[in-house]
Short mmCIF file of C-alpha atoms and ligand atoms in Angstrom, two decimals:
data_model
loop_
_atom_site.label_atom_id
_atom_site.label_comp_id
_atom_site.label_asym_id
_atom_site.label_seq_id
_atom_site.Cartn_x
_atom_site.Cartn_y
_atom_site.Cartn_z
CA MET A 568 20.94 -5.70 48.76
CA PRO A 569 21.30 -8.05 45.63
CA THR A 570 24.04 -8.54 43.65
CA ALA A 571 24.70 -7.40 40.65
CA THR A 572 24.54 -11.27 39.52
CA GLU A 573 21.57 -12.09 41.23
CA ILE A 574 19.93 -9.29 39.49
CA THR A 575 21.08 -10.86 35.87
CA ALA A 576 19.99 -14.58 37.17
CA VAL A 577 16.52 -13.24 38.27
CA TRP A 578 16.23 -11.19 34.71
CA SER A 579 17.77 -14.11 32.76
CA GLN A 580 14.68 -16.57 34.81
CA VAL A 581 11.97 -13.84 34.22
CA LEU A 582 13.22 -13.98 30.54
CA ASP A 583 12.31 -17.55 30.46
CA ILE A 584 9.26 -17.61 31.07
CA VAL A 585 8.28 -14.62 29.02
CA ARG A 586 10.03 -16.65 25.82
CA ASP A 587 7.78 -19.41 26.80
CA GLU A 588 4.94 -17.27 26.41
CA LEU A 589 5.46 -14.91 23.06
CA ASN A 590 6.51 -16.71 19.31
CA THR A 591 10.69 -16.06 18.51
CA PRO A 592 10.04 -12.67 16.53
CA SER A 593 8.03 -11.24 18.87
CA PHE A 594 10.40 -11.90 22.14
CA LYS A 595 13.53 -11.20 20.14
CA THR A 596 12.21 -7.58 18.65
CA TRP A 597 11.29 -6.71 22.88
CA PHE A 598 13.35 -8.52 25.25
CA GLU A 599 16.48 -9.77 23.51
CA HIS A 600 17.60 -6.76 24.27
CA THR A 601 16.94 -5.40 27.82
CA ALA A 602 19.74 -5.97 30.47
CA PRO A 603 18.52 -5.64 34.80
CA ILE A 604 19.69 -2.50 36.09
CA GLU A 605 18.72 -2.77 39.38
CA ILE A 606 16.66 -3.06 42.33
CA THR A 607 15.79 0.03 44.22
CA ASP A 608 15.51 -0.22 47.86
CA ASP A 609 11.57 0.64 47.62
CA GLY A 610 11.27 -3.06 45.31
CA VAL A 611 11.73 -1.70 42.04
CA PHE A 612 13.46 -3.23 39.30
CA VAL A 613 14.27 -1.73 36.90
CA VAL A 614 15.07 -2.76 33.68
CA GLY A 615 17.08 -0.77 29.98
CA VAL A 616 16.33 -1.40 27.18
CA GLN A 617 18.14 0.65 24.42
CA ASN A 618 15.32 3.28 22.72
CA ASP A 619 11.93 5.23 24.33
CA PHE A 620 9.99 3.45 21.50
CA ALA A 621 10.99 0.11 22.86
CA ARG A 622 10.72 1.92 26.54
CA ALA A 623 7.09 2.92 25.30
CA TRP A 624 5.82 -0.53 23.52
CA LEU A 625 7.11 -2.71 26.61
CA GLU A 626 5.24 -0.27 29.52
CA ASP A 627 2.33 0.03 27.36
CA ARG A 628 1.81 -4.09 26.69
CA TYR A 629 5.06 -5.76 28.84
CA SER A 630 4.87 -4.23 32.13
CA GLN A 631 1.17 -7.05 34.01
CA ARG A 632 3.39 -9.19 32.14
CA LEU A 633 6.74 -8.74 33.61
CA SER A 634 5.64 -8.31 37.22
CA ALA A 635 3.87 -11.38 36.89
CA ALA A 636 6.68 -12.68 36.07
CA LEU A 637 8.69 -11.23 38.89
CA GLU A 638 6.64 -12.39 41.09
CA GLN A 639 7.48 -15.68 40.13
CA VAL A 640 10.34 -15.97 39.98
CA THR A 641 10.87 -14.72 43.33
CA GLY A 642 8.02 -15.11 45.28
CA VAL A 643 7.63 -10.87 45.83
CA GLY A 644 5.79 -8.59 44.33
CA LEU A 645 8.10 -5.55 42.27
CA ARG A 646 7.11 -2.54 40.32
CA VAL A 647 8.66 -3.20 36.69
CA ARG A 648 10.41 0.39 35.65
CA ILE A 649 11.50 0.52 31.88
CA VAL A 650 14.54 3.05 31.23
CA VAL A 651 16.54 3.64 28.45
CA ASP A 652 19.53 2.37 28.76
CA ARG A 653 21.39 3.12 25.58
CA ASP A 654 24.21 0.54 26.38
CA ALA A 655 21.46 -2.03 27.04
CA ALA A 656 22.93 -6.24 26.96
CA SER A 657 24.15 -7.79 23.71
CA PRO A 658 21.88 -10.39 23.11
CA ASP A 659 24.97 -12.65 23.43
CA GLU A 660 24.69 -11.85 27.31
CA LEU A 661 21.33 -13.07 26.70
CA THR A 662 21.55 -15.72 25.04
CA ALA A 663 24.36 -17.76 26.68
CA GLY A 664 22.13 -20.07 28.25
CA PRO A 665 21.86 -21.40 31.91
CA ASN A 666 24.58 -20.86 33.24
CA GLY A 667 24.18 -20.10 36.45
CA THR A 668 24.05 -22.13 39.69
CA ALA A 669 22.04 -25.14 38.70
CA ALA A 670 19.50 -24.93 41.78
CA ASP A 671 18.54 -21.64 40.26
CA THR A 672 18.02 -22.95 36.91
CA GLN A 673 16.66 -27.00 37.40
CA GLU A 674 13.33 -25.48 36.51
CA GLN A 675 13.38 -23.52 33.84
CA ILE A 676 12.41 -25.46 30.78
CA SER A 677 14.95 -24.00 28.51
CA THR A 678 14.74 -26.79 26.12
CA ARG A 679 11.24 -25.65 24.87
CA SER A 680 12.86 -22.03 24.02
CA ALA A 681 13.05 -21.91 20.46
CA PRO A 682 16.08 -20.88 18.87
CA LEU A 683 16.20 -17.41 17.73
CA GLU A 684 15.54 -17.26 14.53
CA THR A 685 14.36 -14.29 12.14
CA LYS A 686 11.61 -14.43 10.21
CA GLY A 687 13.05 -15.50 6.93
CA PRO A 688 11.76 -15.05 3.16
CA SER A 689 8.28 -16.50 3.04
CA SER A 690 7.59 -18.47 0.10
CA PRO A 691 5.06 -16.27 -2.34
CA SER A 692 1.69 -17.15 -1.00
CA SER A 693 2.60 -18.49 2.58
CA GLN A 694 1.48 -15.31 3.74
CA PHE A 695 -1.50 -14.96 2.10
CA ASP A 696 -4.46 -17.18 3.90
CA PRO A 697 -5.53 -19.87 1.13
CA LYS A 698 -9.42 -19.19 1.32
CA TYR A 699 -9.05 -15.23 0.63
CA THR A 700 -9.49 -15.20 -2.40
CA PHE A 701 -11.04 -13.28 -5.51
CA ASP A 702 -12.90 -16.72 -5.85
CA LEU A 703 -14.39 -17.36 -2.83
CA PHE A 704 -15.38 -13.85 -2.26
CA VAL A 705 -19.17 -13.67 -1.97
CA VAL A 706 -20.23 -10.83 -3.89
CA GLY A 707 -23.48 -8.55 -3.25
CA GLU A 708 -24.42 -4.85 -3.17
CA SER A 709 -23.07 -4.28 -0.04
CA ASN A 710 -19.03 -5.33 -1.01
CA SER A 711 -19.40 -5.26 -5.14
CA PHE A 712 -17.88 -1.69 -5.08
CA ALA A 713 -15.25 -2.33 -2.81
CA ARG A 714 -14.49 -6.35 -4.26
CA ASN A 715 -13.96 -4.25 -7.89
CA ALA A 716 -11.60 -1.45 -7.34
CA ALA A 717 -9.71 -4.40 -5.41
CA LEU A 718 -9.52 -6.79 -8.94
CA ALA A 719 -9.09 -4.02 -10.73
CA VAL A 720 -5.90 -3.16 -8.73
CA ALA A 721 -4.62 -6.77 -8.81
CA GLU A 722 -5.44 -7.16 -12.50
CA GLN A 723 -3.36 -3.50 -13.48
CA PRO A 724 -1.38 -2.74 -9.30
CA GLY A 725 0.11 0.14 -9.51
CA VAL A 726 -1.79 1.79 -12.45
CA LYS A 727 -5.52 2.23 -11.38
CA TYR A 728 -6.79 3.61 -7.80
CA ASN A 729 -3.13 3.87 -5.81
CA PRO A 730 -3.47 3.93 -3.43
CA LEU A 731 -7.30 1.40 -2.52
CA PHE A 732 -8.74 2.49 0.72
CA ILE A 733 -11.31 -0.36 1.50
CA TRP A 734 -12.74 0.37 4.84
CA GLY A 735 -15.60 -1.27 6.71
CA GLY A 736 -16.97 -2.40 9.52
CA PRO A 737 -16.00 -5.66 11.86
CA GLY A 738 -15.81 -8.48 10.42
CA LEU A 739 -17.31 -7.62 6.68
CA GLY A 740 -13.99 -9.06 4.19
CA LYS A 741 -11.63 -5.72 4.50
CA THR A 742 -8.69 -9.12 5.03
CA HIS A 743 -10.27 -11.04 2.57
CA LEU A 744 -10.11 -8.47 0.16
CA LEU A 745 -6.74 -7.18 0.46
CA GLN A 746 -5.35 -11.06 0.84
CA ALA A 747 -6.49 -12.27 -2.63
CA ILE A 748 -5.04 -8.94 -3.95
CA GLY A 749 -2.02 -10.30 -3.07
CA HIS A 750 -3.28 -13.96 -4.06
CA TYR A 751 -3.81 -12.93 -7.36
CA VAL A 752 -0.55 -10.79 -7.97
CA THR A 753 1.86 -14.00 -6.99
CA GLU A 754 -0.35 -16.28 -9.24
CA ASN A 755 -0.77 -14.12 -12.49
CA PHE A 756 2.64 -11.80 -12.02
CA PRO A 757 4.80 -14.18 -10.51
CA HIS A 758 8.01 -10.91 -10.88
CA LYS A 759 5.96 -8.62 -8.70
CA LYS A 760 6.65 -8.56 -4.90
CA VAL A 761 3.75 -8.21 -2.77
CA ILE A 762 4.40 -7.81 0.79
CA PHE A 763 1.43 -7.62 3.18
CA VAL A 764 1.42 -7.30 6.61
CA THR A 765 -0.36 -5.60 9.37
CA SER A 766 0.41 -1.73 10.35
CA GLU A 767 1.08 -3.80 13.84
CA GLN A 768 3.76 -6.12 11.98
CA PHE A 769 5.25 -2.98 10.01
CA THR A 770 5.95 -1.74 13.85
CA ASP A 771 7.46 -4.26 15.27
CA ASP A 772 9.52 -5.04 11.57
CA PHE A 773 10.48 -0.97 12.26
CA VAL A 774 11.14 -1.36 15.45
CA ASN A 775 13.73 -4.50 15.38
CA SER A 776 15.71 -2.27 12.43
CA LEU A 777 16.03 0.89 14.53
CA ARG A 778 17.54 -1.73 17.17
CA ALA A 779 19.73 -3.43 14.66
CA LYS A 780 20.27 -0.06 13.05
CA LYS A 781 18.90 -1.63 9.95
CA VAL A 782 16.62 0.81 8.91
CA ASP A 783 18.49 0.94 5.76
CA GLY A 784 16.83 -2.49 5.52
CA PHE A 785 13.64 -2.03 6.84
CA LYS A 786 13.34 0.67 4.32
CA GLN A 787 14.76 -1.09 1.29
CA LYS A 788 12.29 -4.08 1.96
CA TYR A 789 9.27 -1.65 2.07
CA ARG A 790 10.60 0.45 -1.00
CA SER A 791 11.88 -2.82 -2.97
CA ALA A 792 7.07 -3.39 -3.07
CA ASP A 793 5.58 -3.93 -6.28
CA VAL A 794 2.78 -4.22 -4.48
CA LEU A 795 2.40 -3.47 -1.29
CA LEU A 796 -0.77 -4.24 1.18
CA ILE A 797 -1.47 -2.92 5.03
CA ASP A 798 -3.82 -3.77 7.32
CA ASP A 799 -5.57 -2.40 9.84
CA ILE A 800 -4.09 0.86 9.47
CA GLN A 801 -5.66 2.14 12.26
CA PHE A 802 -3.32 1.07 14.45
CA LEU A 803 -1.23 3.11 13.26
CA GLU A 804 -3.24 6.23 15.30
CA SER A 805 -1.34 8.87 17.86
CA LYS A 806 2.31 6.69 16.26
CA GLU A 807 3.92 9.55 14.93
CA GLY A 808 7.20 8.41 14.81
CA ILE A 809 5.76 4.97 12.42
CA GLN A 810 3.39 6.99 10.59
CA GLU A 811 6.34 9.04 9.46
CA GLN A 812 8.22 5.97 8.38
CA PHE A 813 5.09 4.58 6.82
CA PHE A 814 4.49 7.19 5.09
CA ASN A 815 7.73 7.49 3.94
CA THR A 816 7.21 4.36 2.06
CA PHE A 817 3.87 5.22 0.42
CA ASN A 818 5.64 8.38 -1.28
CA GLU A 819 8.24 6.48 -2.50
CA LEU A 820 5.82 4.06 -3.50
CA GLN A 821 3.59 6.06 -5.47
CA ARG A 822 6.09 8.50 -7.10
CA ARG A 823 7.31 5.33 -9.06
CA GLY A 824 3.56 3.60 -9.63
CA LYS A 825 4.08 0.37 -7.08
CA ALA A 826 0.36 -0.09 -5.91
CA ILE A 827 -0.72 0.53 -1.96
CA CYS A 828 -3.82 -1.14 -0.48
CA LEU A 829 -4.93 -0.35 2.69
CA ALA A 830 -7.58 -1.47 5.13
CA SER A 831 -9.16 0.09 7.53
CA ASP A 832 -12.00 -0.01 10.50
CA ARG A 833 -13.21 3.85 9.55
CA PRO A 834 -12.84 6.06 6.65
CA PRO A 835 -9.66 8.30 6.38
CA LYS A 836 -11.02 10.74 8.10
CA ASP A 837 -12.11 9.57 11.44
CA ILE A 838 -8.27 8.52 11.57
CA ASP A 839 -6.36 9.88 14.66
CA MET A 840 -3.37 11.75 13.01
CA GLU A 841 -2.07 14.42 10.60
CA GLU A 842 -4.16 16.16 8.26
CA ARG A 843 -1.55 16.30 5.43
CA TYR A 844 -1.31 12.38 6.19
CA GLN A 845 -4.87 12.01 6.26
CA SER A 846 -5.67 13.89 2.61
CA ARG A 847 -2.74 11.16 1.52
CA PHE A 848 -5.39 8.15 1.85
CA ALA A 849 -8.08 10.55 -0.01
CA MET A 850 -5.58 10.44 -3.23
CA GLY A 851 -6.61 7.36 -4.69
CA LEU A 852 -10.09 5.63 -4.20
CA ASN A 853 -11.92 5.42 -1.28
CA ALA A 854 -14.45 1.81 -1.51
CA ASP A 855 -16.72 1.11 1.74
CA ILE A 856 -18.12 -2.19 2.42
CA GLN A 857 -21.14 -2.40 4.68
CA PRO A 858 -22.92 -5.29 5.83
CA PRO A 859 -24.30 -7.72 3.73
CA ASN A 860 -28.39 -8.19 3.23
CA PHE A 861 -30.26 -11.31 3.42
CA GLU A 862 -29.63 -12.65 0.07
CA THR A 863 -25.84 -12.45 0.62
CA ARG A 864 -25.34 -13.32 3.77
CA LEU A 865 -27.85 -16.51 2.68
CA ALA A 866 -24.87 -17.22 -0.61
CA ILE A 867 -21.96 -16.52 2.09
CA LEU A 868 -23.31 -19.53 5.05
CA ARG A 869 -24.14 -21.95 1.97
CA GLN A 870 -19.98 -21.33 0.42
CA PHE A 871 -19.00 -21.72 4.00
CA ALA A 872 -21.36 -25.07 4.87
CA GLU A 873 -19.97 -26.67 1.77
CA SER A 874 -16.27 -25.80 3.04
CA GLN A 875 -17.00 -27.62 5.85
CA GLY A 876 -18.81 -30.56 4.52
CA ILE A 877 -22.27 -29.40 6.32
CA THR A 878 -24.95 -30.54 5.49
CA VAL A 879 -27.93 -29.20 5.88
CA GLN A 880 -32.04 -29.18 5.59
CA GLN A 881 -33.21 -27.08 3.40
CA ASP A 882 -34.87 -24.42 6.01
CA VAL A 883 -31.48 -24.28 8.17
CA LEU A 884 -29.31 -21.70 6.11
CA THR A 885 -32.15 -19.23 5.66
CA TYR A 886 -32.78 -19.50 9.38
CA VAL A 887 -29.77 -18.19 9.68
CA ALA A 888 -28.86 -15.88 7.90
CA GLU A 889 -32.01 -14.15 9.48
CA ILE A 890 -31.49 -14.29 12.01
CA ALA A 891 -27.11 -13.92 11.87
CA SER A 892 -25.04 -10.24 12.68
CA PRO A 893 -24.14 -8.57 9.62
CA ASN A 894 -20.93 -10.19 11.14
CA ILE A 895 -19.58 -12.73 8.93
CA ARG A 896 -16.68 -13.58 11.43
CA GLU A 897 -19.58 -14.52 13.71
CA MET A 898 -22.22 -16.23 10.70
CA GLU A 899 -18.87 -18.48 10.16
CA GLY A 900 -18.66 -19.17 14.09
CA ALA A 901 -22.28 -20.40 13.89
CA MET A 902 -21.68 -22.72 11.38
CA ILE A 903 -18.57 -24.27 12.60
CA ARG A 904 -20.05 -24.86 16.49
CA ILE A 905 -23.43 -26.35 14.23
CA GLY A 906 -20.22 -28.48 12.80
CA ALA A 907 -19.39 -29.34 16.32
CA TYR A 908 -22.77 -30.34 17.04
CA MET A 909 -23.30 -32.64 14.69
CA ASP A 910 -19.93 -33.99 15.02
CA LEU A 911 -20.87 -34.90 19.01
CA SER A 912 -24.52 -36.36 18.72
CA ASN A 913 -23.65 -37.93 14.83
CA ARG A 914 -25.88 -36.59 13.57
CA PRO A 915 -25.48 -36.81 9.04
CA VAL A 916 -27.67 -33.62 8.27
CA ALA A 917 -28.35 -30.29 10.24
CA ASP A 918 -31.89 -30.23 11.39
CA LEU A 919 -33.93 -26.67 12.24
CA PRO A 920 -35.26 -27.62 15.88
CA MET A 921 -31.21 -28.49 16.44
CA VAL A 922 -29.70 -25.57 14.70
CA ARG A 923 -32.10 -23.50 16.55
CA ASP A 924 -30.61 -24.66 20.05
CA VAL A 925 -27.21 -24.01 18.21
CA VAL A 926 -27.55 -20.59 17.13
CA LYS A 927 -29.84 -19.03 19.91
CA ASP A 928 -27.16 -18.53 22.04
CA ILE A 929 -24.77 -17.32 19.19
CA PHE A 930 -27.53 -14.61 18.06
CA PRO A 931 -29.88 -13.62 21.21
CA GLU A 932 -32.05 -10.42 20.52
CA ARG A 933 -30.01 -8.70 18.18
CA SER A 934 -27.65 -6.52 19.81
CA THR A 935 -25.34 -4.03 18.41
CA ARG A 936 -23.53 -3.13 21.02
CA PRO A 937 -19.92 -3.60 20.15
CA ILE A 938 -18.56 -6.66 22.60
CA SER A 939 -15.03 -5.73 24.30
CA VAL A 940 -12.63 -8.63 25.36
CA ALA A 941 -12.86 -7.35 29.22
CA THR A 942 -16.91 -8.55 29.13
CA ILE A 943 -15.54 -12.02 27.87
CA GLN A 944 -12.84 -12.56 30.14
CA ARG A 945 -14.98 -11.44 32.78
CA GLU A 946 -17.42 -13.82 32.29
CA ALA A 947 -15.04 -16.63 31.48
CA GLU A 948 -13.15 -15.81 35.34
CA ARG A 949 -16.44 -16.06 35.97
CA LEU A 950 -17.92 -18.87 34.75
CA PHE A 951 -14.96 -21.36 35.50
CA GLY A 952 -13.67 -19.71 38.96
CA VAL A 953 -10.16 -18.04 37.85
CA SER A 954 -8.29 -14.70 38.15
CA HIS A 955 -8.47 -12.09 36.13
CA SER A 956 -3.85 -11.76 36.83
CA ASP A 957 -3.83 -15.56 36.23
CA LEU A 958 -6.39 -15.59 32.82
CA ILE A 959 -3.95 -12.91 31.67
CA GLY A 960 -0.75 -13.72 33.53
CA SER A 961 1.53 -16.82 32.81
CA LYS A 962 0.36 -19.80 34.41
CA ARG A 963 0.86 -21.96 32.62
CA SER A 964 -1.67 -25.23 33.79
CA GLN A 965 -4.32 -27.04 32.81
CA ALA A 966 -7.07 -25.03 34.91
CA ILE A 967 -5.82 -21.47 33.96
CA VAL A 968 -4.76 -22.84 29.98
CA TYR A 969 -8.13 -23.87 29.26
CA PRO A 970 -10.14 -21.04 30.57
CA ARG A 971 -7.58 -18.25 29.04
CA GLN A 972 -7.59 -19.99 25.62
CA ILE A 973 -11.94 -20.34 25.57
CA ALA A 974 -11.50 -17.18 25.98
CA MET A 975 -9.32 -16.41 23.11
CA TYR A 976 -11.43 -18.25 21.14
CA LEU A 977 -14.16 -15.90 21.79
CA SER A 978 -12.45 -13.00 21.63
CA ARG A 979 -11.85 -14.08 18.09
CA GLU A 980 -15.56 -14.98 16.70
CA LEU A 981 -17.27 -12.31 18.53
CA THR A 982 -14.93 -9.01 18.88
CA ASP A 983 -13.51 -7.73 15.53
CA LEU A 984 -9.92 -7.05 16.95
CA SER A 985 -7.02 -8.49 15.05
CA LEU A 986 -5.16 -11.47 16.13
CA PRO A 987 -2.25 -9.23 17.64
CA LYS A 988 -4.52 -6.91 19.11
CA ILE A 989 -6.62 -9.88 21.13
CA GLY A 990 -2.69 -11.02 22.51
CA ALA A 991 -1.80 -7.75 23.79
CA GLU A 992 -5.42 -8.26 25.51
CA PHE A 993 -4.13 -11.10 26.88
CA GLY A 994 -1.25 -10.26 29.01
CA GLY A 995 0.89 -9.45 25.92
CA ARG A 996 0.54 -12.89 24.09
CA ASP A 997 1.26 -13.07 20.13
CA HIS A 998 -0.83 -13.58 18.24
CA THR A 999 0.11 -16.89 17.37
CA THR A 1000 -0.19 -17.84 20.88
CA VAL A 1001 -4.46 -17.02 19.97
CA MET A 1002 -4.18 -18.91 16.62
CA HIS A 1003 -3.20 -21.84 18.36
CA ALA A 1004 -6.19 -21.48 20.75
CA GLN A 1005 -8.37 -21.06 18.17
CA ALA A 1006 -7.50 -24.01 16.69
CA LYS A 1007 -7.73 -25.73 19.83
CA ILE A 1008 -10.97 -25.19 21.23
CA GLN A 1009 -12.58 -25.51 17.48
CA LYS A 1010 -11.15 -28.85 17.83
CA LEU A 1011 -11.91 -29.11 20.96
CA MET A 1012 -15.19 -27.59 20.66
CA SER A 1013 -16.33 -31.03 18.35
CA GLU A 1014 -14.91 -34.08 20.56
CA GLN A 1015 -16.42 -32.76 24.17
CA ARG A 1016 -20.25 -31.70 24.66
CA GLU A 1017 -19.09 -29.81 27.67
CA VAL A 1018 -16.58 -27.82 25.53
CA LEU A 1019 -19.03 -26.64 23.60
CA ASN A 1020 -21.98 -26.51 26.38
CA GLN A 1021 -19.52 -23.77 27.78
CA LEU A 1022 -19.23 -22.04 24.54
CA GLN A 1023 -22.71 -21.60 24.77
CA GLN A 1024 -23.28 -20.49 27.64
CA LEU A 1025 -21.19 -18.10 27.59
CA THR A 1026 -21.25 -16.69 24.31
CA ASN A 1027 -25.69 -16.33 25.96
CA THR A 1028 -23.95 -13.84 29.25
CA ILE A 1029 -21.39 -12.25 26.81
CA LYS A 1030 -24.02 -10.91 24.93
CA GLN A 1031 -26.23 -10.68 27.69
CA LYS A 1032 -24.27 -8.22 29.80
CA SER A 1033 -23.35 -6.19 26.54
P1 ADP B 1007 -12.74 -8.05 8.83
O1 ADP B 1007 -10.99 -8.11 7.67
O2 ADP B 1007 -13.45 -6.57 7.63
O3 ADP B 1007 -12.87 -7.59 9.80
P2 ADP B 1007 -12.62 -10.44 6.94
O4 ADP B 1007 -11.55 -10.34 6.02
O5 ADP B 1007 -11.20 -10.78 8.32
O6 ADP B 1007 -13.05 -9.38 7.74
O7 ADP B 1007 -13.72 -11.05 7.26
C1 ADP B 1007 -14.13 -12.10 7.89
C2 ADP B 1007 -14.52 -13.58 7.26
O8 ADP B 1007 -15.31 -13.43 6.91
C3 ADP B 1007 -13.49 -14.22 6.86
O9 ADP B 1007 -13.96 -16.38 7.54
C4 ADP B 1007 -13.91 -14.62 5.35
O10 ADP B 1007 -13.15 -15.03 4.34
C5 ADP B 1007 -15.33 -13.94 5.65
N1 ADP B 1007 -15.76 -13.07 4.15
C6 ADP B 1007 -16.16 -12.02 4.51
N2 ADP B 1007 -16.42 -11.54 3.65
C7 ADP B 1007 -17.03 -12.10 2.92
C8 ADP B 1007 -17.25 -12.59 1.22
N3 ADP B 1007 -18.02 -11.67 0.33
N4 ADP B 1007 -17.60 -13.72 1.30
C9 ADP B 1007 -17.47 -15.16 1.48
N5 ADP B 1007 -16.73 -14.78 2.88
C10 ADP B 1007 -16.59 -13.34 3.60
MG1 MG B 1008 -9.70 -7.53 9.65
#
């Protein structure tokens, strides 16, 4: 029977592994208040958390990760059970540092664990991608309605179209428009407070406040917004507790004439939540974004190529616009690969034969089936000969990290999932890990031919199997 001290030592090593892989706010949210309780005779490691929401969330997203880390620490396969334990450890006990025996801790990379600070208030526009402005949003038939509605809201927040509900398929510009509102308002009405979050961040924030017993602070924060922008609202599906919080905030803001803009991958009626909630969405304006037509795709491509400093022969953009999928993110991904190819081969100008060669794997026969992260992972595992548990697990050797980053990059390019969702598919990693992988692979592919080749090959098989 392991002693309490031993159990605590094991758990603190597990947390070090997890901390190393998640960013600070996520770690703080989900792990700081966990406490090891016991190891049962039949090999279950029991962990206590402070409330049921945290329990469900950890179980959902992190139980695999935790088992893997436990196995790494103890060398035996233990199952994990999360239980609600109101006396769960105070943060001090867990963050006091490795005071265990030297032998226990010498392998921990404790110096790498980031200081546990909370997210400070960010400077007004740093919460927005500089590229997502109205100026850089190419207007076409498919998106002008949503774009004009968004601009109207930005010009007179809270006056028109409240709430504005933007919906549409993957990579069609929903996030771009929401953030464009944010840019516009912060620039033109500097005294107005704009909050942009994904519904996942909203959820995290709520849970944090619950745990810290600072729900009032949470309410205050969101209710002080003049413009509240919430992205990927479909993620609130079947999460009743959060839905209620969300609608309380929503009602309060609406009552006071504050602007609310939401984006979703589907119309309100297809979001699985109570009807009284759904009907609230319909009160303002619903604006959909359709897939862009050829002219719009061409205009977007031209602008993107320019922004990337990619010089092309005349017929190249027409060709890409013709064969591209409607997903603009994917189209931009193709241009990024063309740029990488040019760097690798020292070509100042992209010509048609070369471009054909580069994009043929990205847009094979037009396939409309959505690609899943599972397919991407499976093909990456096959190409690099790594197991699934390693790909999504916690090992950090280059032989595993690299395939993992490649799979994350492709998940970003080929699926519509948000960064947090992709992180979740890779063993519950944080969205910043996915962002890092994306930047890393984009850089590598213009430095090493092999990397671009592997991406091409993988894209090809993934598309064929989808
Ligand atoms: P969604 O949120 O609908 O999945 P995003 O807003 O993330 O899509 O857009 C995907 C990519 O396509 C982004 O890089 C965005 O800047 C670009 N994009 C989408 N629509 C346009 C447009 N009309 N003009 C220029 N770029 C666009
Ligand atoms: Mg989006």
